[in-house]
Tab-separated table of C-alpha atoms and ligand atoms in Angstrom:
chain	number	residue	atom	x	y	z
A	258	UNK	CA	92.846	102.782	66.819
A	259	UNK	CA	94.602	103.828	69.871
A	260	UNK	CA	97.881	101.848	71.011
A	261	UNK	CA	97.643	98.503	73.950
A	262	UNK	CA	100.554	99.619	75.992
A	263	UNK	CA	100.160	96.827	78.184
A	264	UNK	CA	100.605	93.107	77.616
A	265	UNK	CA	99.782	89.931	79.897
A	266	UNK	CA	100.698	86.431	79.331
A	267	UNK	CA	99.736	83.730	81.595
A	268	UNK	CA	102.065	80.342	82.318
A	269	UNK	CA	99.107	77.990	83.270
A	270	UNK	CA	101.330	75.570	85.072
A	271	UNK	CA	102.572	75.353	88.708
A	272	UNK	CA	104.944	72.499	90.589
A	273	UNK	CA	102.097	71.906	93.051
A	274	UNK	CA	98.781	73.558	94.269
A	275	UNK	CA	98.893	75.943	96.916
A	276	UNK	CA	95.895	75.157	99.255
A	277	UNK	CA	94.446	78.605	98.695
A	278	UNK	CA	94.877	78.849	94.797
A	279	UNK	CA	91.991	78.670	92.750
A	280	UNK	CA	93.537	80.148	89.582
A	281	UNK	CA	93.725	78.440	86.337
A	282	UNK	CA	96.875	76.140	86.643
A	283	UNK	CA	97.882	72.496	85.896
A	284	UNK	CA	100.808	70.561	87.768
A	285	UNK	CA	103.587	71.274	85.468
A	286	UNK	CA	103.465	68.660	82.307
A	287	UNK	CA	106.155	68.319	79.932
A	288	UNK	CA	104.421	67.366	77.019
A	289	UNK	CA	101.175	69.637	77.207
A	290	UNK	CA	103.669	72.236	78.035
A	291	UNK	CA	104.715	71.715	74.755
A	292	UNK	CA	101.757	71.932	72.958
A	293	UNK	CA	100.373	74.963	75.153
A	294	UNK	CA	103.500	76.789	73.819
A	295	UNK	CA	102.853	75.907	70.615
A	296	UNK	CA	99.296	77.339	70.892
A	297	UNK	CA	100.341	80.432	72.313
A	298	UNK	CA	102.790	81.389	69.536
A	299	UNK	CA	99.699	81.171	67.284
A	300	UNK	CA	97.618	83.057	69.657
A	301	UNK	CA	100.855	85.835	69.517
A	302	UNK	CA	101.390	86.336	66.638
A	303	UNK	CA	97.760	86.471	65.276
A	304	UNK	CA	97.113	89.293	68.741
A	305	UNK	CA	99.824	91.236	69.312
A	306	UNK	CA	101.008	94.251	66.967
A	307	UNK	CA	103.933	96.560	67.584
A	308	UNK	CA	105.583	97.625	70.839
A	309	UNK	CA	104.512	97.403	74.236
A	310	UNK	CA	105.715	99.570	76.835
A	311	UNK	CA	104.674	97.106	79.578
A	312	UNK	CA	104.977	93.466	79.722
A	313	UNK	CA	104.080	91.305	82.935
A	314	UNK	CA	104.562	87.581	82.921
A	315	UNK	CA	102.849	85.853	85.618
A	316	UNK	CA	100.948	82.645	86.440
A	317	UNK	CA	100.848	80.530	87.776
A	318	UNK	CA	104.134	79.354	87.969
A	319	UNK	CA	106.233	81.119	85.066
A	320	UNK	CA	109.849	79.897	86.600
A	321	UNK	CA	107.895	76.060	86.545
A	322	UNK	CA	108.960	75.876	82.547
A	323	UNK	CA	112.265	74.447	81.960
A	324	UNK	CA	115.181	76.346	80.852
A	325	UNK	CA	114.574	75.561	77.590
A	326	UNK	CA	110.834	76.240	77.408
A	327	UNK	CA	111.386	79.683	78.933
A	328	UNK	CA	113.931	80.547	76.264
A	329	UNK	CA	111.799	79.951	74.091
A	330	UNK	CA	108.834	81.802	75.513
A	331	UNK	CA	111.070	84.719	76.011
A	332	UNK	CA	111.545	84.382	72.421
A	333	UNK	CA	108.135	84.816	70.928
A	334	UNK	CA	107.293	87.943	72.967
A	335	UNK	CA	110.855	89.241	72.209
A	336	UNK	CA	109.921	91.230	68.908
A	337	UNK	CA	106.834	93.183	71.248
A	338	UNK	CA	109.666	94.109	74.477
A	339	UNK	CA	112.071	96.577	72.271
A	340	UNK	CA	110.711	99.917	74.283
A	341	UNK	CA	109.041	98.144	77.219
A	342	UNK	CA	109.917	100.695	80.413
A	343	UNK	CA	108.984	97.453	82.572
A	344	UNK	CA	109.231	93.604	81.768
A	345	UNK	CA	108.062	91.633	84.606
A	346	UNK	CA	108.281	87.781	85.247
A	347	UNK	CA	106.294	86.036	88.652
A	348	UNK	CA	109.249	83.506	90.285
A	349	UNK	CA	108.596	81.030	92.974
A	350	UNK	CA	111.999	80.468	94.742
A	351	UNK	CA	111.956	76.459	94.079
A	352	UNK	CA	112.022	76.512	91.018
A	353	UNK	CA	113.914	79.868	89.774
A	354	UNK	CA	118.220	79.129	89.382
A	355	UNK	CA	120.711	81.266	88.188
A	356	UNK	CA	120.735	79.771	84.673
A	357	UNK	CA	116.883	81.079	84.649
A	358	UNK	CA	117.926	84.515	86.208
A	359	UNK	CA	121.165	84.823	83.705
A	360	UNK	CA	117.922	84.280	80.739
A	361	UNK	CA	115.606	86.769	82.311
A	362	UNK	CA	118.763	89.244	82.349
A	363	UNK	CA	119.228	88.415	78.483
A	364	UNK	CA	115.745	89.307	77.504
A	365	UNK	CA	116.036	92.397	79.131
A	366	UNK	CA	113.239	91.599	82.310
A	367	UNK	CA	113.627	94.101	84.353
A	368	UNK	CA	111.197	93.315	86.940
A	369	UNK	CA	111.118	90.294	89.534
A	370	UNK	CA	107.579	89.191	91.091
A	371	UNK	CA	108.077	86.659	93.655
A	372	UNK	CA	106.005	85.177	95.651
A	373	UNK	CA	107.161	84.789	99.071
A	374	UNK	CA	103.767	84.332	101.625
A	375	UNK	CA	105.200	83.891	104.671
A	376	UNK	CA	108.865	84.192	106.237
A	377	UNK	CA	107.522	81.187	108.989
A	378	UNK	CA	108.051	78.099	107.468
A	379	UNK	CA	105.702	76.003	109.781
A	380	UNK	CA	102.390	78.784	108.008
A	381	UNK	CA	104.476	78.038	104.545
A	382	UNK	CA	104.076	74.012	104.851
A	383	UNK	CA	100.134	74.377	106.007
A	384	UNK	CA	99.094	76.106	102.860
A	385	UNK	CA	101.205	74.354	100.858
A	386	UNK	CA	104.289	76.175	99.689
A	387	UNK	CA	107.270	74.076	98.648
A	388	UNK	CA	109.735	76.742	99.824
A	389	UNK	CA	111.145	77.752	102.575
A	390	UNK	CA	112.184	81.365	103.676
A	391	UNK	CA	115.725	79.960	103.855
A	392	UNK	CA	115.436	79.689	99.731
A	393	UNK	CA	113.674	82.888	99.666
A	394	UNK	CA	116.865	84.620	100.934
A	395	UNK	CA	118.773	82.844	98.772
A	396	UNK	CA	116.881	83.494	95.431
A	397	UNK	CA	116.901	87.639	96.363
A	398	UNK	CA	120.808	87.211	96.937
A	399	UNK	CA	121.050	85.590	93.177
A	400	UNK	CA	118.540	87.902	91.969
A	401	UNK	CA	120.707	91.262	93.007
A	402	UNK	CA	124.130	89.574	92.310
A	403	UNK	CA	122.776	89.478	88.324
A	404	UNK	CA	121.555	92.583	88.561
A	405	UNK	CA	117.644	92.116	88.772
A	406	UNK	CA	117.626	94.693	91.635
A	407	UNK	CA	113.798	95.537	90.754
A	408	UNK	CA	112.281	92.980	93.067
A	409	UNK	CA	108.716	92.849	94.283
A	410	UNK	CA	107.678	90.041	96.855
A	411	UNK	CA	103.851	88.867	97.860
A	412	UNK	CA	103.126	88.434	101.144
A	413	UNK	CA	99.749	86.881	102.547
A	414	UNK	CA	97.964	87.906	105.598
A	415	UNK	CA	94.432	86.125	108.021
A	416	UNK	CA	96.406	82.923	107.189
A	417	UNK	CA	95.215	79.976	109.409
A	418	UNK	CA	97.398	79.732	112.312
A	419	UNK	CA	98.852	83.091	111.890
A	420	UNK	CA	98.464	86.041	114.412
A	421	UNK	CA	99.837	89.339	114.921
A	422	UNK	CA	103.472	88.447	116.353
A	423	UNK	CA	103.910	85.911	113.154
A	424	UNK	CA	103.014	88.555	110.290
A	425	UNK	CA	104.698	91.168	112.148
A	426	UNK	CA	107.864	88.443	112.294
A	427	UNK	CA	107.554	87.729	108.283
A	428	UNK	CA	107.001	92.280	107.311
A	429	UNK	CA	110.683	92.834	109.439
A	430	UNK	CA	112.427	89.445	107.506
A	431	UNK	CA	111.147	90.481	103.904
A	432	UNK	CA	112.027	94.572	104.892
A	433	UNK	CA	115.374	92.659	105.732
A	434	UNK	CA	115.436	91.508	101.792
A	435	UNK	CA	116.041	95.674	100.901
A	436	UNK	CA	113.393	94.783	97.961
A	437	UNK	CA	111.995	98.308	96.501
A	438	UNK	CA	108.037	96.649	96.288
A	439	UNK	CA	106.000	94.387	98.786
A	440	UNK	CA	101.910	93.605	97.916
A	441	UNK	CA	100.146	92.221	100.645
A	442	UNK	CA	97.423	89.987	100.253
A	443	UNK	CA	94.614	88.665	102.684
A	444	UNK	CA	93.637	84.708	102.502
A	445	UNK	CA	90.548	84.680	100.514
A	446	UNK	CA	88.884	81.382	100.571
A	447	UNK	CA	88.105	80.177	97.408
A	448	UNK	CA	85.100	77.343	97.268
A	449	UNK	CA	87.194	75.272	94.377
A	450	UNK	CA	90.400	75.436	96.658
A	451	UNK	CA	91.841	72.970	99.007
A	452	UNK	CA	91.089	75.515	101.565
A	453	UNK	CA	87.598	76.038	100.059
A	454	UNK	CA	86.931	71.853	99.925
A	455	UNK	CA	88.020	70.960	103.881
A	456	UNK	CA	85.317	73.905	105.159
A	457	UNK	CA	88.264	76.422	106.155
A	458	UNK	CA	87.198	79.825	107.425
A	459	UNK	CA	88.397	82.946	107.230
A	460	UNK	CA	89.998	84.844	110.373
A	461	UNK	CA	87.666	87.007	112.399
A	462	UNK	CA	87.007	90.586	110.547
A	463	UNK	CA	88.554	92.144	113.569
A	464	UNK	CA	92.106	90.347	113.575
A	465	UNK	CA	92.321	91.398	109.639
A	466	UNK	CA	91.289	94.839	110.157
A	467	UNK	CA	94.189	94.568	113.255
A	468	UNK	CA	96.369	93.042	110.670
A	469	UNK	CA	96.146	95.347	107.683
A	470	UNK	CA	96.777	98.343	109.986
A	471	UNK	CA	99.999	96.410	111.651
A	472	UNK	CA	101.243	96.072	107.963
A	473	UNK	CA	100.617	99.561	106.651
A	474	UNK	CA	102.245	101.253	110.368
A	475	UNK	CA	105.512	98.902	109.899
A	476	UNK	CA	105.716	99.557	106.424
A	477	UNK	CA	105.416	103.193	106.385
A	478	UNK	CA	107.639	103.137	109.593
A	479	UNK	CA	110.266	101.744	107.247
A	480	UNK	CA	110.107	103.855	104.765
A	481	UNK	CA	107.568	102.475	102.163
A	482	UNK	CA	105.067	104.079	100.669
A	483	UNK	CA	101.485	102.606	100.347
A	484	UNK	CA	100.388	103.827	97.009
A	485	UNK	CA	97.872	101.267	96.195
A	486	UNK	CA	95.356	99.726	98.694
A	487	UNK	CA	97.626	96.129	98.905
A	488	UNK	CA	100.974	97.727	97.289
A	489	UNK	CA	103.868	99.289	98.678
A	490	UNK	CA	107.265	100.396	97.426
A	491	UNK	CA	110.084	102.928	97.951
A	492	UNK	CA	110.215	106.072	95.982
A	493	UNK	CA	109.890	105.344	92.011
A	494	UNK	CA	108.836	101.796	92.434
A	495	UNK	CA	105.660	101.415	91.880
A	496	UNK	CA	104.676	98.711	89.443
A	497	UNK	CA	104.003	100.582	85.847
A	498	UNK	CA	102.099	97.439	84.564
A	499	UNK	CA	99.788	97.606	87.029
A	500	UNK	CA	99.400	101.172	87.275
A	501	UNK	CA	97.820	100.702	83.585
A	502	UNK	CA	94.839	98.405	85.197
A	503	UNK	CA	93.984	100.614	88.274
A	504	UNK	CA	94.317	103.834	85.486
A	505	UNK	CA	91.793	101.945	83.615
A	506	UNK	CA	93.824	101.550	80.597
A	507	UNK	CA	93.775	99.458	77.214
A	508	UNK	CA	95.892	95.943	78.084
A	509	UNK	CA	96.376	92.831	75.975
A	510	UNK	CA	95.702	89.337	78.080
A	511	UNK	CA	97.166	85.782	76.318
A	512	UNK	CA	96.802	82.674	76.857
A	513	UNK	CA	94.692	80.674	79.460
A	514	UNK	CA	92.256	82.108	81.085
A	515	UNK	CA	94.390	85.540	80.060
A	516	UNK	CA	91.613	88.858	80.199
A	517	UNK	CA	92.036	92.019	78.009
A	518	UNK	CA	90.589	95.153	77.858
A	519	UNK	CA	90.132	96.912	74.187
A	520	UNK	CA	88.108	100.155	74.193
A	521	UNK	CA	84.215	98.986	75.589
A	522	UNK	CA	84.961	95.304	74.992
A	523	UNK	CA	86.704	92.942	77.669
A	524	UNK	CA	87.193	89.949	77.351
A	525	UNK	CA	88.349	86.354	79.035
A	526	UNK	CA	89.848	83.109	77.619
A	527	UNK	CA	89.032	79.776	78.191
A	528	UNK	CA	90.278	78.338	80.858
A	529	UNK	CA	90.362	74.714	79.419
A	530	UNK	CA	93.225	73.201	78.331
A	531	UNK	CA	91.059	70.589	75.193
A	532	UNK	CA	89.394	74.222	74.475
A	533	UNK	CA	92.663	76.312	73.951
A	534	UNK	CA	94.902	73.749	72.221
A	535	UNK	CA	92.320	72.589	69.931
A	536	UNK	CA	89.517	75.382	68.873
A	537	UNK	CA	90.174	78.959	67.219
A	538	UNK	CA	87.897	80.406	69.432
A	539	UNK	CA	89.718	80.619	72.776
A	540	UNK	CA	87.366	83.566	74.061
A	541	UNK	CA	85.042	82.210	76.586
A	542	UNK	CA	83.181	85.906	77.695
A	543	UNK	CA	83.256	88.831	75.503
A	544	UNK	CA	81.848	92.030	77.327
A	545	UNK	CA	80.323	94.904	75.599
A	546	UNK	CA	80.878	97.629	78.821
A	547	UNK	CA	78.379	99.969	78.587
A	548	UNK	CA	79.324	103.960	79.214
A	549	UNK	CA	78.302	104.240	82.485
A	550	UNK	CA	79.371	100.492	83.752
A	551	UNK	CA	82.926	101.690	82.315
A	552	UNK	CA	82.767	104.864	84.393
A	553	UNK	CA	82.077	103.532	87.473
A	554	UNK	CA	84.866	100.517	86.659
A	555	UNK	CA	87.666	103.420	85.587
A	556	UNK	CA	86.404	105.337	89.120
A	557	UNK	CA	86.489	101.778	91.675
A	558	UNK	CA	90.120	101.156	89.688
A	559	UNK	CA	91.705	104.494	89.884
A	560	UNK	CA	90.619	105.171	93.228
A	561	UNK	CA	92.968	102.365	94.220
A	562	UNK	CA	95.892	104.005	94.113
A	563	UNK	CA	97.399	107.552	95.985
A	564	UNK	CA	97.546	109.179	92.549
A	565	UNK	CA	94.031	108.983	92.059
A	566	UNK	CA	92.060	109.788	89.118
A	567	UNK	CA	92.461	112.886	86.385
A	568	UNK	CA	89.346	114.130	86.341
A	569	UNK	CA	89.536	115.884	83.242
A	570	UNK	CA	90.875	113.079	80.849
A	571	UNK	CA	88.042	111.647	82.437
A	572	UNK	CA	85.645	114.036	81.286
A	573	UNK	CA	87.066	113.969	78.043
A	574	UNK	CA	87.099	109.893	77.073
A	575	UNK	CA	83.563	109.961	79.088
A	576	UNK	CA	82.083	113.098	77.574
A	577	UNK	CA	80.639	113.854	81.106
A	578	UNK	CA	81.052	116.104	84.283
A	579	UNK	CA	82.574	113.832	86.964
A	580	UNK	CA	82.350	116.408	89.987
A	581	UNK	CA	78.727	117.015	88.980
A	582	UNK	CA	77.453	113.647	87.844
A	583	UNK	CA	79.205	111.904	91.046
A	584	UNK	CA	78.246	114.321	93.021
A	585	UNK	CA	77.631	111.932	96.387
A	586	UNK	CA	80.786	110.435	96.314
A	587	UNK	CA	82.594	113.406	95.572
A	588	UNK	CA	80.990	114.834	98.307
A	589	UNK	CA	82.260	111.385	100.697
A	590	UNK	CA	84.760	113.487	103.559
A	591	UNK	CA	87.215	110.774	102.115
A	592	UNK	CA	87.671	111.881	98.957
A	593	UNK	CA	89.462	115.211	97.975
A	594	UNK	CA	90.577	117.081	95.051
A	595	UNK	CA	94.382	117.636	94.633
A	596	UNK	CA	95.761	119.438	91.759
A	597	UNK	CA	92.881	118.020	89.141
A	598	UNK	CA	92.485	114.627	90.534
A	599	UNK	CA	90.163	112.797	92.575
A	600	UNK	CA	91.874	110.664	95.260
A	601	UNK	CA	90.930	108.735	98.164
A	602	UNK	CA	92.661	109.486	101.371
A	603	UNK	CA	91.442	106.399	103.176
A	604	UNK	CA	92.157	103.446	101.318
A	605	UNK	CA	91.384	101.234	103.931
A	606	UNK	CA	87.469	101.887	103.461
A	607	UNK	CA	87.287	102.279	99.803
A	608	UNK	CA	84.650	99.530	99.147
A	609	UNK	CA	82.521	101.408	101.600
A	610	UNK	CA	83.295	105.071	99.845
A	611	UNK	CA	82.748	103.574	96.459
A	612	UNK	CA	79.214	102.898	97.441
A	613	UNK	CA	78.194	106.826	96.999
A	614	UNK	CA	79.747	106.315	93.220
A	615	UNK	CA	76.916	104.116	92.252
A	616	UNK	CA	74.517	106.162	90.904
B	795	SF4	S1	99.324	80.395	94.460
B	795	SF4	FE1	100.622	80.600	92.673
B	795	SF4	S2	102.102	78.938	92.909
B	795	SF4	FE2	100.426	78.435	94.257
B	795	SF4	S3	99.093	77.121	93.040
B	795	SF4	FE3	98.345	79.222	92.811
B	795	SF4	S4	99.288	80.005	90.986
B	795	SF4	FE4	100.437	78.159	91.604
């Protein structure tokens, strides 16, 4: 059986619901904290094995958990983060303190995910945020002073009331931060969300396609490098955890609503709370990927990113000629061959290049 280098746990709870969020959270809750922590120890130890060279700890709200509770979370994966090259933990800046930081530091995280949105407070209040940019600042400065230097911060774009001048305003504050990684996200609008509920639309195609290349010319400008169609980071910081996803690799999911990927089978956890706490089996979808779904998958993921796809280790886990049975899309005057890979040198139109993949 080959190794799971990667390993994701998921903290269902947050302080509050973001008006975009449709993920599987609950307003943080003491006492089913409690018992969901209790339920994921069980769920540990009887899923993971060994070491993991990866671990990423997001949400959710991770930082929601009290001191306590995080200690002790930290705890159970402890034994699996002895040779991890990366351990990342999602922050929000309300609720992360230096007692939390001087923890993270202890269990050897070495990775900071923080979500950030906006550097306007006025677009931070209308979607819900409880932070302002003013804590923002002031969770980085904690952050570096212990050391956690590794810090990569989420920003959102095609927000309601945002234009141009205001996410141009928010990519010079957060290049102000000196963090190595920024992912930018565009405001999808999720029926179950607040945003979904009150009929909220989406900006105009044009002003996102305006906004995505505003982010990618300022970034690059200052030095960043965009290595993954919403990631950018300075030289030697891209994010290893998720490099394992877009390479199409093995990964470990836990808890809630928590999705793994073992050889041709993926699967999903439940996403209710009565379901988790209570039953044995917590696996609401298990996939049997077929050969050819899982080529086209590994293909759409590693296209993602600047490094592309090795076609030959391709070949070899597919048993399969990737230049011959792709043929169309290899032949797409947006895809190249550098040095045995197959890379995309326009990331902005990927969805429409991956379209000559589907065979
Ligand atoms: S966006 Fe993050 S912090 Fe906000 S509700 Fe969703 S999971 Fe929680």
């Amino acid at each position: 059986m080959t190794r799971i280098k990667h390993l994701y746990l998921h903290v269902p709870f947050c302080s509050s619901i973001c008006y975009y969020c449709d993920f599987c959270h609950r307003i943080f809750d003491e006492k089913l904290s409690e018992r969901w922590l209790d339920r994921l120890e069980e769920e540990i130890r009887e899923n993971c094995h060994g070491q993991y060279e990866t671990i990423y700890i997001g949400g959710g709200t991770p930082t929601v958990l009290s001191y306590v509770q995080l200690e002790s979370l930290l705890g159970l994966i402890a034994p699996y983060a002895k040779e991890c090259i990366e351990y990342t933990i999602e922050v929000n800046p309300e609720s992360l303190d230096e007692e939390k930081i001087r923890l993270f530091v202890q269990y050897g995280i070495s990775r900071i995910s923080m979500g950030v949105q906006s550097s306007d407070d006025a677009i931070l209040r209308s979607i819900g945020r409880r932070h302002s940019f003013s804590d923002v600042k002031e969770k980085i400065r904690l952050l570096k002073k212990n050391g956690l230097e590794n810090i990569s911060v989420d920003l959102m774009y095609s927000l309601p009331g945002q234009d141009l001048d205001i996410l141009e305003k928010s990519i010079d504050d957060v290049v102000k931060l000196e963090v190595p990684h920024i992912s930018l996200y565009s405001l999808t609008i999720e029926e179950n969300s607040v945003f979904g509920k009150k009929g909220i639309s989406n900006l105009d195609e044009e002003i996102e396609e305006d906004m995505y290349e505003l982010i990618g010319r300022k970034l690059k400008e200052k030095g960043y490098i965009h290595y993954e169609v919403s990631n950018y980071c300075l030289e030697g910081y891209h994010s290893r955890h998720n490099m394992g996803y877009w390479d199409y690799e093995d990964f470990l999911g836990v808890s809630l609503s928590a999705s793994g990927k073992i050889g041709n089978n993926r699967y999903t956890n439940t996403r209710s709370f009565e379901k988790y706490l209570g039953g044995k089996d917590i696996r609401d979808e298990n996939l049997y990927l077929e050969n050819d779904e899982m080529e086209f998958e590994h293909i759409m993921m590693s296209l993602r990113t600047i490094y592309g796809l090795d076609i030959e280790a391709f070949n070899r886990k597919y048993h399969c000629d990737l230049l011959k049975k792709y043929h169309k899309g290899v032949s797409n005057p947006d895809i190249a061959v550098k040095e045995g890979r197959l890379i995309c040198t326009n990331l902005e139109i990927l969805n429409r290049i991956l379209l000559d993949f589907m065979i």
